[in-house]
Every structure is written in structure tokens, then in C-alpha cells.
Amino acid sequence: MASANWVDLSKDKDSGIETIHAHFEGHAYDPHWHDSYLVGITQSGLQQFSCRRQKHQSLPGKIFMLEPGEIHDGDAVQPGGFTYQMLYLDPHWLSRELAARRDSLSCAGDPSFENTLAQDPQLAQATSLAFLALHGKELRIVRQTALDGLLSALGGHLTWQPPQHEKFTPWSRVALQAREYLHAHLHEDIGLEQLAAATGESRFVISRAFKAEFGLPPHAYLIQLKLTRAREGLALGRTPAAVAADLGFADQSHLGRWFRRAYQLTPAHYRRLCTNLPD
């Protein structure tokens, strides 16, 4: 990680929401995805990223919103880099909280962000207040009130989509079967020939269908899946060595190389920030 870059992470024990305050110069991170809904605000600089097959540029005060599984990257394209605050909203928490607000929001389907970028001063203020309350470990009632404000401000930016299994493309069957296999065998050293046997298609068809459906080839998706599970294990206090062994990485340093590349943090640093446990 470049000396000018820094990442400050915290995790709220009640909601499970992670908050990140970070600054990057130059290339920030490679294409990747998260299991969470991401809501963030650019504080300074020009934050450039690709998502939904478009290139976006976020200026100070703009809100960026990403759904679980959406592929995105990050770059600073101006001298001085960019700084942002971001909340990682657990999908189960978000669905539960939205369901409790049925008087004002329809919950027929999965919540979806209508746009990736928004210029909305009310949402910007609510995002910043929620971030400060959680990241600063305010009193529980303060944190809950700030999150209620965030949910209210998000209402105008949410739409409702049918569950993923109801969305189909010509590539869907092969891609979904391959993805199910990756999830079921993520602890193993999987080869394309195993995906071919599981789907009844050639490895070339699988790679093409998978990338068309999910935006990443199978190997890149599997690495992201392993890293997502690594974050979960580290946040629970498991050691980097144990997590690496469980997820099929060659060793702790192998996990560390991929983890730093994706998150600009070492596994040990992430574990310490989430748990306050020593390395």
C-alpha cells in the first residue's frame, strides 16, 4: 500500500455494519464485489470507479450506492487522491429494517439502488451522520437514530427487484450452476474441469457464460468469494493462518497477498480493527 494511502475501519457490534474512512492516491483497488450494500460519500478529490458497465466519477458531497455482488474498482485520477466515508450494510439487517417500515416502503422483492451515484444533500447528511455515529461508537440510541435517518433518506433511491433466481438470460443456467458449485466447494482447490463436470458444458462455455452473467470469470469470482469468507472469519477473531488453511490458500502469505490487493489491509490488521485482538 502506498505510504499516502490509509484505511480506518470499524464494526458496529449491534447492526454488524462496517464503517470505513479511507484515502487513496493512484490505483485504489482492482475489480471486486461485496456481500453487503455499500453507501458512501466522497469527502474530497475525484473518486473514479467502474460499475454496471459504466465509468463513474464522484465529487465531494456525492453519494455512491452499490448492491451486493456488483463488480466495482477504484482509482484516483487527480493529484492528491480522494477521501471517502462508507457504510457496509448487511443485507439481512437492511431487509429486516425496511420490512419494519412497510407503512412507507413496499418490500415486494429485493431492495435495489436505482442509481449508482446521486447528488442528494439530505442523503449526504444522513450518510455522514450515520457514519460518524457508528464509527465514533456513539451511544446505542444515537446510533439507532442515525441509522433510522439513513433509511428514511435512502427511501427515494430504492427500487424493488424480483429475486435473483427469477432473472434469466441465455447464459443463466450454466452460470448459476457453476456459481452454486463454487459456493459449495469454496474450501477446495477447484479446477475448470470440475465446473465442466458439474454443468455438462465445456470449460470454455462456462467461462464465457459466467463472465456474461456475473461480470467476472470463475477464478476471479472464487477468489472474491474466499476473501469475503476470510473477512467473516477474521471479524470473528480467527487467526489469519487458520482462515487461510480453512479456505484453501497455500499459506497465510498467500491469503495476505490477495487480501491486501482487494482491501488495502493485511488480514491481521483487519482482524485487529474488527475485534481489538492483538496480532
PDB file of C-alpha atoms in Angstrom:
ATOM      1  CA  MET A   1       0.000   0.000   0.000  1.00  0.00           C
ATOM      2  CA  ALA A   2       1.389   3.401  -0.965  1.00  0.00           C
ATOM      3  CA  SER A   3       2.537   5.493   2.014  1.00  0.00           C
ATOM      4  CA  ALA A   4      -0.036   8.194   1.193  1.00  0.00           C
ATOM      5  CA  ASN A   5      -2.914   5.698   1.359  1.00  0.00           C
ATOM      6  CA  TRP A   6      -4.688   4.899   4.618  1.00  0.00           C
ATOM      7  CA  VAL A   7      -7.740   2.925   5.756  1.00  0.00           C
ATOM      8  CA  ASP A   8      -9.558   3.278   9.096  1.00  0.00           C
ATOM      9  CA  LEU A   9     -12.181   0.575   9.702  1.00  0.00           C
ATOM     10  CA  SER A  10     -14.648  -0.086  12.494  1.00  0.00           C
ATOM     11  CA  LYS A  11     -17.504  -2.562  13.029  1.00  0.00           C
ATOM     12  CA  ASP A  12     -20.751  -1.906  14.900  1.00  0.00           C
ATOM     13  CA  LYS A  13     -21.478  -4.932  17.083  1.00  0.00           C
ATOM     14  CA  ASP A  14     -25.263  -4.391  17.180  1.00  0.00           C
ATOM     15  CA  SER A  15     -26.041  -3.997  13.475  1.00  0.00           C
ATOM     16  CA  GLY A  16     -22.980  -5.742  12.028  1.00  0.00           C
ATOM     17  CA  ILE A  17     -22.364  -2.676   9.844  1.00  0.00           C
ATOM     18  CA  GLU A  18     -18.754  -1.939   8.951  1.00  0.00           C
ATOM     19  CA  THR A  19     -17.658   1.663   8.503  1.00  0.00           C
ATOM     20  CA  ILE A  20     -14.582   2.667   6.546  1.00  0.00           C
ATOM     21  CA  HIS A  21     -12.844   6.009   6.313  1.00  0.00           C
ATOM     22  CA  ALA A  22     -10.132   5.852   3.644  1.00  0.00           C
ATOM     23  CA  HIS A  23      -7.842   7.857   1.390  1.00  0.00           C
ATOM     24  CA  PHE A  24      -6.221   6.633  -1.828  1.00  0.00           C
ATOM     25  CA  GLU A  25      -3.888   8.077  -4.404  1.00  0.00           C
ATOM     26  CA  GLY A  26      -3.370   6.481  -7.827  1.00  0.00           C
ATOM     27  CA  HIS A  27      -4.824   2.984  -8.239  1.00  0.00           C
ATOM     28  CA  ALA A  28      -7.004   2.148  -5.231  1.00  0.00           C
ATOM     29  CA  TYR A  29      -8.344  -1.375  -5.810  1.00  0.00           C
ATOM     30  CA  ASP A  30      -8.935  -3.969  -8.511  1.00  0.00           C
ATOM     31  CA  PRO A  31     -12.435  -5.086  -9.636  1.00  0.00           C
ATOM     32  CA  HIS A  32     -14.165  -6.883  -6.781  1.00  0.00           C
ATOM     33  CA  TRP A  33     -17.556  -7.290  -5.068  1.00  0.00           C
ATOM     34  CA  HIS A  34     -19.026  -7.424  -1.577  1.00  0.00           C
ATOM     35  CA  ASP A  35     -21.831  -9.325   0.126  1.00  0.00           C
ATOM     36  CA  SER A  36     -23.068  -6.016   1.566  1.00  0.00           C
ATOM     37  CA  TYR A  37     -24.946  -2.958   0.345  1.00  0.00           C
ATOM     38  CA  LEU A  38     -22.465  -0.088   0.136  1.00  0.00           C
ATOM     39  CA  VAL A  39     -23.485   3.501   0.845  1.00  0.00           C
ATOM     40  CA  GLY A  40     -20.719   6.087   0.880  1.00  0.00           C
ATOM     41  CA  ILE A  41     -19.910   9.749   0.434  1.00  0.00           C
ATOM     42  CA  THR A  42     -16.897  11.285  -1.288  1.00  0.00           C
ATOM     43  CA  GLN A  43     -15.324  13.836   1.039  1.00  0.00           C
ATOM     44  CA  SER A  44     -12.530  15.225  -1.121  1.00  0.00           C
ATOM     45  CA  GLY A  45     -10.916  14.706  -4.513  1.00  0.00           C
ATOM     46  CA  LEU A  46     -12.251  12.873  -7.555  1.00  0.00           C
ATOM     47  CA  GLN A  47     -13.203   9.241  -6.949  1.00  0.00           C
ATOM     48  CA  GLN A  48     -13.433   7.249 -10.196  1.00  0.00           C
ATOM     49  CA  PHE A  49     -14.822   3.724 -10.416  1.00  0.00           C
ATOM     50  CA  SER A  50     -16.497   1.374 -12.865  1.00  0.00           C
ATOM     51  CA  CYS A  51     -19.815  -0.299 -12.018  1.00  0.00           C
ATOM     52  CA  ARG A  52     -22.841  -1.512 -14.013  1.00  0.00           C
ATOM     53  CA  ARG A  53     -20.710  -1.359 -17.175  1.00  0.00           C
ATOM     54  CA  GLN A  54     -20.228   2.405 -16.755  1.00  0.00           C
ATOM     55  CA  LYS A  55     -17.423   4.630 -15.501  1.00  0.00           C
ATOM     56  CA  HIS A  56     -18.486   6.936 -12.686  1.00  0.00           C
ATOM     57  CA  GLN A  57     -16.816   9.989 -11.170  1.00  0.00           C
ATOM     58  CA  SER A  58     -17.801  11.047  -7.678  1.00  0.00           C
ATOM     59  CA  LEU A  59     -17.007  14.552  -6.445  1.00  0.00           C
ATOM     60  CA  PRO A  60     -17.194  15.830  -2.845  1.00  0.00           C
ATOM     61  CA  GLY A  61     -20.722  15.567  -1.482  1.00  0.00           C
ATOM     62  CA  LYS A  62     -21.855  12.905  -3.931  1.00  0.00           C
ATOM     63  CA  ILE A  63     -23.296   9.619  -2.688  1.00  0.00           C
ATOM     64  CA  PHE A  64     -22.339   6.272  -4.221  1.00  0.00           C
ATOM     65  CA  MET A  65     -24.520   3.200  -3.710  1.00  0.00           C
ATOM     66  CA  LEU A  66     -23.669  -0.386  -4.674  1.00  0.00           C
ATOM     67  CA  GLU A  67     -25.600  -3.615  -4.238  1.00  0.00           C
ATOM     68  CA  PRO A  68     -24.245  -6.997  -3.101  1.00  0.00           C
ATOM     69  CA  GLY A  69     -22.363  -8.700  -5.919  1.00  0.00           C
ATOM     70  CA  GLU A  70     -21.872  -5.581  -8.031  1.00  0.00           C
ATOM     71  CA  ILE A  71     -18.396  -5.509  -9.544  1.00  0.00           C
ATOM     72  CA  HIS A  72     -16.522  -2.250  -8.970  1.00  0.00           C
ATOM     73  CA  ASP A  73     -12.971  -0.903  -8.854  1.00  0.00           C
ATOM     74  CA  GLY A  74     -11.418   2.383  -7.765  1.00  0.00           C
ATOM     75  CA  ASP A  75      -8.880   4.942  -8.956  1.00  0.00           C
ATOM     76  CA  ALA A  76      -7.726   8.428  -8.078  1.00  0.00           C
ATOM     77  CA  VAL A  77      -7.305  10.302 -11.354  1.00  0.00           C
ATOM     78  CA  GLN A  78      -6.214  13.654  -9.937  1.00  0.00           C
ATOM     79  CA  PRO A  79      -3.195  14.650  -7.812  1.00  0.00           C
ATOM     80  CA  GLY A  80      -3.912  14.414  -4.111  1.00  0.00           C
ATOM     81  CA  GLY A  81      -6.195  11.406  -4.451  1.00  0.00           C
ATOM     82  CA  PHE A  82      -9.640  11.067  -2.858  1.00  0.00           C
ATOM     83  CA  THR A  83     -11.089  10.501   0.602  1.00  0.00           C
ATOM     84  CA  TYR A  84     -14.404   8.855   1.410  1.00  0.00           C
ATOM     85  CA  GLN A  85     -16.629   7.545   4.188  1.00  0.00           C
ATOM     86  CA  MET A  86     -18.554   4.332   3.605  1.00  0.00           C
ATOM     87  CA  LEU A  87     -21.006   2.021   5.351  1.00  0.00           C
ATOM     88  CA  TYR A  88     -21.279  -1.698   4.561  1.00  0.00           C
ATOM     89  CA  LEU A  89     -24.920  -2.577   5.251  1.00  0.00           C
ATOM     90  CA  ASP A  90     -25.619  -6.238   5.960  1.00  0.00           C
ATOM     91  CA  PRO A  91     -28.381  -7.446   3.555  1.00  0.00           C
ATOM     92  CA  HIS A  92     -30.286  -9.241   6.329  1.00  0.00           C
ATOM     93  CA  TRP A  93     -30.174  -6.146   8.520  1.00  0.00           C
ATOM     94  CA  LEU A  94     -31.331  -3.909   5.663  1.00  0.00           C
ATOM     95  CA  SER A  95     -34.201  -6.227   4.662  1.00  0.00           C
ATOM     96  CA  ARG A  96     -35.337  -6.515   8.276  1.00  0.00           C
ATOM     97  CA  GLU A  97     -35.228  -2.766   8.874  1.00  0.00           C
ATOM     98  CA  LEU A  98     -37.043  -1.989   5.628  1.00  0.00           C
ATOM     99  CA  ALA A  99     -39.695  -4.595   6.377  1.00  0.00           C
ATOM    100  CA  ALA A 100     -40.410  -2.759   9.632  1.00  0.00           C
ATOM    101  CA  ARG A 101     -41.179   0.388   7.587  1.00  0.00           C
ATOM    102  CA  ARG A 102     -43.892  -1.078   5.377  1.00  0.00           C
ATOM    103  CA  ASP A 103     -46.052   1.938   6.072  1.00  0.00           C
ATOM    104  CA  SER A 104     -43.826   3.946   3.764  1.00  0.00           C
ATOM    105  CA  LEU A 105     -41.932   1.431   1.617  1.00  0.00           C
ATOM    106  CA  SER A 106     -43.010  -1.513  -0.495  1.00  0.00           C
ATOM    107  CA  CYS A 107     -40.965  -4.640   0.237  1.00  0.00           C
ATOM    108  CA  ALA A 108     -42.134  -6.876  -2.631  1.00  0.00           C
ATOM    109  CA  GLY A 109     -38.763  -8.215  -3.691  1.00  0.00           C
ATOM    110  CA  ASP A 110     -35.123  -7.421  -3.049  1.00  0.00           C
ATOM    111  CA  PRO A 111     -34.060  -3.816  -2.351  1.00  0.00           C
ATOM    112  CA  SER A 112     -32.119  -2.287  -5.217  1.00  0.00           C
ATOM    113  CA  PHE A 113     -30.468   1.087  -5.763  1.00  0.00           C
ATOM    114  CA  GLU A 114     -31.977   2.931  -8.708  1.00  0.00           C
ATOM    115  CA  ASN A 115     -28.720   4.789  -9.448  1.00  0.00           C
ATOM    116  CA  THR A 116     -25.090   4.232  -8.540  1.00  0.00           C
ATOM    117  CA  LEU A 117     -24.367   7.944  -7.977  1.00  0.00           C
ATOM    118  CA  ALA A 118     -26.632  10.590  -6.501  1.00  0.00           C
ATOM    119  CA  GLN A 119     -26.455  14.302  -5.732  1.00  0.00           C
ATOM    120  CA  ASP A 120     -28.773  14.482  -2.724  1.00  0.00           C
ATOM    121  CA  PRO A 121     -27.866  16.828   0.163  1.00  0.00           C
ATOM    122  CA  GLN A 122     -30.360  15.173   2.529  1.00  0.00           C
ATOM    123  CA  LEU A 123     -28.956  11.708   1.860  1.00  0.00           C
ATOM    124  CA  ALA A 124     -25.401  13.056   2.079  1.00  0.00           C
ATOM    125  CA  GLN A 125     -26.094  14.500   5.523  1.00  0.00           C
ATOM    126  CA  ALA A 126     -27.838  11.306   6.695  1.00  0.00           C
ATOM    127  CA  THR A 127     -24.956   9.152   5.417  1.00  0.00           C
ATOM    128  CA  SER A 128     -22.363  11.293   7.162  1.00  0.00           C
ATOM    129  CA  LEU A 129     -24.315  11.342  10.439  1.00  0.00           C
ATOM    130  CA  ALA A 130     -24.772   7.554  10.352  1.00  0.00           C
ATOM    131  CA  PHE A 131     -21.086   7.076   9.611  1.00  0.00           C
ATOM    132  CA  LEU A 132     -19.974   9.370  12.435  1.00  0.00           C
ATOM    133  CA  ALA A 133     -22.345   7.746  14.937  1.00  0.00           C
ATOM    134  CA  LEU A 134     -21.216   4.198  14.151  1.00  0.00           C
ATOM    135  CA  HIS A 135     -17.548   4.889  13.507  1.00  0.00           C
ATOM    136  CA  GLY A 136     -17.335   7.014  16.648  1.00  0.00           C
ATOM    137  CA  LYS A 137     -19.092   4.318  18.723  1.00  0.00           C
ATOM    138  CA  GLU A 138     -21.760   6.700  19.992  1.00  0.00           C
ATOM    139  CA  LEU A 139     -24.443   5.654  22.483  1.00  0.00           C
ATOM    140  CA  ARG A 140     -26.774   2.955  21.130  1.00  0.00           C
ATOM    141  CA  ILE A 141     -29.761   5.290  20.925  1.00  0.00           C
ATOM    142  CA  VAL A 142     -27.673   7.789  18.929  1.00  0.00           C
ATOM    143  CA  ARG A 143     -26.516   5.076  16.526  1.00  0.00           C
ATOM    144  CA  GLN A 144     -30.038   3.752  16.049  1.00  0.00           C
ATOM    145  CA  THR A 145     -31.464   7.220  15.445  1.00  0.00           C
ATOM    146  CA  ALA A 146     -28.770   7.972  12.870  1.00  0.00           C
ATOM    147  CA  LEU A 147     -29.469   4.694  11.049  1.00  0.00           C
ATOM    148  CA  ASP A 148     -33.196   5.450  11.027  1.00  0.00           C
ATOM    149  CA  GLY A 149     -32.357   8.765   9.389  1.00  0.00           C
ATOM    150  CA  LEU A 150     -30.233   6.989   6.798  1.00  0.00           C
ATOM    151  CA  LEU A 151     -33.039   4.545   5.964  1.00  0.00           C
ATOM    152  CA  SER A 152     -35.526   7.396   5.570  1.00  0.00           C
ATOM    153  CA  ALA A 153     -33.177   9.288   3.242  1.00  0.00           C
ATOM    154  CA  LEU A 154     -32.466   6.135   1.204  1.00  0.00           C
ATOM    155  CA  GLY A 155     -36.175   5.564   0.549  1.00  0.00           C
ATOM    156  CA  GLY A 156     -36.303   7.739  -2.537  1.00  0.00           C
ATOM    157  CA  HIS A 157     -33.350   5.905  -4.085  1.00  0.00           C
ATOM    158  CA  LEU A 158     -34.632   2.357  -3.610  1.00  0.00           C
ATOM    159  CA  THR A 159     -36.498   0.199  -6.068  1.00  0.00           C
ATOM    160  CA  TRP A 160     -37.619  -3.403  -5.667  1.00  0.00           C
ATOM    161  CA  GLN A 161     -36.389  -6.215  -7.860  1.00  0.00           C
ATOM    162  CA  PRO A 162     -37.574  -9.813  -8.168  1.00  0.00           C
ATOM    163  CA  PRO A 163     -35.298 -12.373  -6.502  1.00  0.00           C
ATOM    164  CA  GLN A 164     -32.180 -13.199  -8.488  1.00  0.00           C
ATOM    165  CA  HIS A 165     -33.392 -16.675  -9.445  1.00  0.00           C
ATOM    166  CA  GLU A 166     -36.303 -15.088 -11.315  1.00  0.00           C
ATOM    167  CA  LYS A 167     -33.954 -13.151 -13.628  1.00  0.00           C
ATOM    168  CA  PHE A 168     -32.842 -15.245 -16.580  1.00  0.00           C
ATOM    169  CA  THR A 169     -30.584 -14.770 -19.587  1.00  0.00           C
ATOM    170  CA  PRO A 170     -29.475 -17.349 -22.174  1.00  0.00           C
ATOM    171  CA  TRP A 171     -26.336 -17.900 -20.067  1.00  0.00           C
ATOM    172  CA  SER A 172     -28.111 -18.141 -16.731  1.00  0.00           C
ATOM    173  CA  ARG A 173     -28.465 -21.907 -16.315  1.00  0.00           C
ATOM    174  CA  VAL A 174     -24.784 -22.682 -16.888  1.00  0.00           C
ATOM    175  CA  ALA A 175     -23.572 -19.661 -14.913  1.00  0.00           C
ATOM    176  CA  LEU A 176     -25.855 -20.301 -11.940  1.00  0.00           C
ATOM    177  CA  GLN A 177     -24.902 -23.984 -11.789  1.00  0.00           C
ATOM    178  CA  ALA A 178     -21.228 -23.041 -11.860  1.00  0.00           C
ATOM    179  CA  ARG A 179     -21.705 -20.435  -9.153  1.00  0.00           C
ATOM    180  CA  GLU A 180     -23.558 -22.932  -6.942  1.00  0.00           C
ATOM    181  CA  TYR A 181     -20.648 -25.339  -7.331  1.00  0.00           C
ATOM    182  CA  LEU A 182     -18.129 -22.645  -6.373  1.00  0.00           C
ATOM    183  CA  HIS A 183     -20.100 -21.788  -3.240  1.00  0.00           C
ATOM    184  CA  ALA A 184     -20.457 -25.445  -2.268  1.00  0.00           C
ATOM    185  CA  HIS A 185     -16.740 -26.168  -2.752  1.00  0.00           C
ATOM    186  CA  LEU A 186     -15.103 -22.845  -1.888  1.00  0.00           C
ATOM    187  CA  HIS A 187     -12.758 -24.513   0.613  1.00  0.00           C
ATOM    188  CA  GLU A 188     -11.223 -26.613  -2.163  1.00  0.00           C
ATOM    189  CA  ASP A 189      -8.689 -26.004  -4.925  1.00  0.00           C
ATOM    190  CA  ILE A 190     -11.269 -26.068  -7.738  1.00  0.00           C
ATOM    191  CA  GLY A 191     -10.384 -26.500 -11.408  1.00  0.00           C
ATOM    192  CA  LEU A 192     -12.402 -25.644 -14.501  1.00  0.00           C
ATOM    193  CA  GLU A 193     -12.725 -29.349 -15.285  1.00  0.00           C
ATOM    194  CA  GLN A 194     -14.778 -29.767 -12.105  1.00  0.00           C
ATOM    195  CA  LEU A 195     -17.122 -26.978 -13.188  1.00  0.00           C
ATOM    196  CA  ALA A 196     -17.409 -28.663 -16.587  1.00  0.00           C
ATOM    197  CA  ALA A 197     -18.395 -31.956 -14.961  1.00  0.00           C
ATOM    198  CA  ALA A 198     -20.922 -30.219 -12.701  1.00  0.00           C
ATOM    199  CA  THR A 199     -22.642 -28.311 -15.545  1.00  0.00           C
ATOM    200  CA  GLY A 200     -22.217 -30.670 -18.505  1.00  0.00           C
ATOM    201  CA  GLU A 201     -20.577 -27.914 -20.552  1.00  0.00           C
ATOM    202  CA  SER A 202     -17.034 -27.294 -21.733  1.00  0.00           C
ATOM    203  CA  ARG A 203     -14.765 -25.078 -19.654  1.00  0.00           C
ATOM    204  CA  PHE A 204     -14.770 -22.512 -22.479  1.00  0.00           C
ATOM    205  CA  VAL A 205     -18.576 -22.263 -22.455  1.00  0.00           C
ATOM    206  CA  ILE A 206     -18.559 -21.998 -18.657  1.00  0.00           C
ATOM    207  CA  SER A 207     -16.011 -19.165 -18.601  1.00  0.00           C
ATOM    208  CA  ARG A 208     -17.905 -17.238 -21.266  1.00  0.00           C
ATOM    209  CA  ALA A 209     -21.316 -17.742 -19.635  1.00  0.00           C
ATOM    210  CA  PHE A 210     -20.037 -16.942 -16.157  1.00  0.00           C
ATOM    211  CA  LYS A 211     -18.441 -13.656 -17.164  1.00  0.00           C
ATOM    212  CA  ALA A 212     -21.537 -12.649 -19.152  1.00  0.00           C
ATOM    213  CA  GLU A 213     -23.770 -13.296 -16.142  1.00  0.00           C
ATOM    214  CA  PHE A 214     -21.638 -12.086 -13.234  1.00  0.00           C
ATOM    215  CA  GLY A 215     -19.027  -9.773 -14.749  1.00  0.00           C
ATOM    216  CA  LEU A 216     -16.031 -11.843 -13.610  1.00  0.00           C
ATOM    217  CA  PRO A 217     -14.514 -15.119 -14.821  1.00  0.00           C
ATOM    218  CA  PRO A 218     -14.936 -18.091 -12.451  1.00  0.00           C
ATOM    219  CA  HIS A 219     -11.418 -17.895 -10.978  1.00  0.00           C
ATOM    220  CA  ALA A 220     -11.774 -14.221 -10.066  1.00  0.00           C
ATOM    221  CA  TYR A 221     -15.225 -14.838  -8.564  1.00  0.00           C
ATOM    222  CA  LEU A 222     -13.875 -17.722  -6.476  1.00  0.00           C
ATOM    223  CA  ILE A 223     -11.056 -15.565  -5.107  1.00  0.00           C
ATOM    224  CA  GLN A 224     -13.539 -12.830  -4.162  1.00  0.00           C
ATOM    225  CA  LEU A 225     -15.775 -15.425  -2.523  1.00  0.00           C
ATOM    226  CA  LYS A 226     -12.861 -16.777  -0.499  1.00  0.00           C
ATOM    227  CA  LEU A 227     -11.875 -13.246   0.530  1.00  0.00           C
ATOM    228  CA  THR A 228     -15.428 -12.470   1.622  1.00  0.00           C
ATOM    229  CA  ARG A 229     -15.460 -15.574   3.808  1.00  0.00           C
ATOM    230  CA  ALA A 230     -11.993 -14.649   5.079  1.00  0.00           C
ATOM    231  CA  ARG A 231     -13.324 -11.282   6.255  1.00  0.00           C
ATOM    232  CA  GLU A 232     -16.115 -13.069   8.122  1.00  0.00           C
ATOM    233  CA  GLY A 233     -13.698 -15.411   9.862  1.00  0.00           C
ATOM    234  CA  LEU A 234     -11.234 -12.665  10.746  1.00  0.00           C
ATOM    235  CA  ALA A 235     -14.026 -10.467  12.124  1.00  0.00           C
ATOM    236  CA  LEU A 236     -14.933 -13.335  14.461  1.00  0.00           C
ATOM    237  CA  GLY A 237     -11.375 -13.372  15.784  1.00  0.00           C
ATOM    238  CA  ARG A 238      -9.927 -16.352  13.895  1.00  0.00           C
ATOM    239  CA  THR A 239      -6.231 -16.067  13.104  1.00  0.00           C
ATOM    240  CA  PRO A 240      -5.090 -15.343   9.531  1.00  0.00           C
ATOM    241  CA  ALA A 241      -3.243 -18.674   9.459  1.00  0.00           C
ATOM    242  CA  ALA A 242      -6.352 -20.634  10.426  1.00  0.00           C
ATOM    243  CA  VAL A 243      -8.533 -18.742   7.942  1.00  0.00           C
ATOM    244  CA  ALA A 244      -6.010 -19.286   5.135  1.00  0.00           C
ATOM    245  CA  ALA A 245      -5.845 -23.017   5.808  1.00  0.00           C
ATOM    246  CA  ASP A 246      -9.625 -23.386   6.012  1.00  0.00           C
ATOM    247  CA  LEU A 247     -10.230 -21.573   2.718  1.00  0.00           C
ATOM    248  CA  GLY A 248      -7.655 -23.452   0.683  1.00  0.00           C
ATOM    249  CA  PHE A 249      -4.965 -20.788   0.369  1.00  0.00           C
ATOM    250  CA  ALA A 250      -1.427 -22.156   0.147  1.00  0.00           C
ATOM    251  CA  ASP A 251      -0.460 -20.375   3.371  1.00  0.00           C
ATOM    252  CA  GLN A 252      -1.016 -17.176   5.347  1.00  0.00           C
ATOM    253  CA  SER A 253       1.137 -15.096   2.996  1.00  0.00           C
ATOM    254  CA  HIS A 254      -0.912 -16.316   0.005  1.00  0.00           C
ATOM    255  CA  LEU A 255      -4.090 -15.061   1.696  1.00  0.00           C
ATOM    256  CA  GLY A 256      -2.300 -11.846   2.641  1.00  0.00           C
ATOM    257  CA  ARG A 257      -1.310 -11.014  -0.941  1.00  0.00           C
ATOM    258  CA  TRP A 258      -4.856 -11.335  -2.226  1.00  0.00           C
ATOM    259  CA  PHE A 259      -6.357  -9.604   0.831  1.00  0.00           C
ATOM    260  CA  ARG A 260      -4.106  -6.542   0.529  1.00  0.00           C
ATOM    261  CA  ARG A 261      -4.769  -6.342  -3.196  1.00  0.00           C
ATOM    262  CA  ALA A 262      -8.541  -6.289  -2.653  1.00  0.00           C
ATOM    263  CA  TYR A 263      -8.885  -4.251   0.560  1.00  0.00           C
ATOM    264  CA  GLN A 264      -5.568  -2.402   1.058  1.00  0.00           C
ATOM    265  CA  LEU A 265      -5.339  -4.020   4.509  1.00  0.00           C
ATOM    266  CA  THR A 266      -3.479  -7.049   5.816  1.00  0.00           C
ATOM    267  CA  PRO A 267      -5.639  -9.840   7.291  1.00  0.00           C
ATOM    268  CA  ALA A 268      -4.060  -9.271  10.708  1.00  0.00           C
ATOM    269  CA  HIS A 269      -4.819  -5.533  10.586  1.00  0.00           C
ATOM    270  CA  TYR A 270      -8.427  -6.203   9.551  1.00  0.00           C
ATOM    271  CA  ARG A 271      -8.831  -8.716  12.388  1.00  0.00           C
ATOM    272  CA  ARG A 272      -7.440  -6.243  14.914  1.00  0.00           C
ATOM    273  CA  LEU A 273      -9.735  -3.428  13.731  1.00  0.00           C
ATOM    274  CA  CYS A 274     -12.813  -5.668  13.973  1.00  0.00           C
ATOM    275  CA  THR A 275     -12.011  -7.360  17.263  1.00  0.00           C
ATOM    276  CA  ASN A 276      -9.312  -5.342  19.106  1.00  0.00           C
ATOM    277  CA  LEU A 277      -7.434  -8.623  19.450  1.00  0.00           C
ATOM    278  CA  PRO A 278      -3.623  -8.419  19.187  1.00  0.00           C
ATOM    279  CA  ASP A 279      -1.866  -9.827  16.124  1.00  0.00           C
TER     280      ASP A 279
END
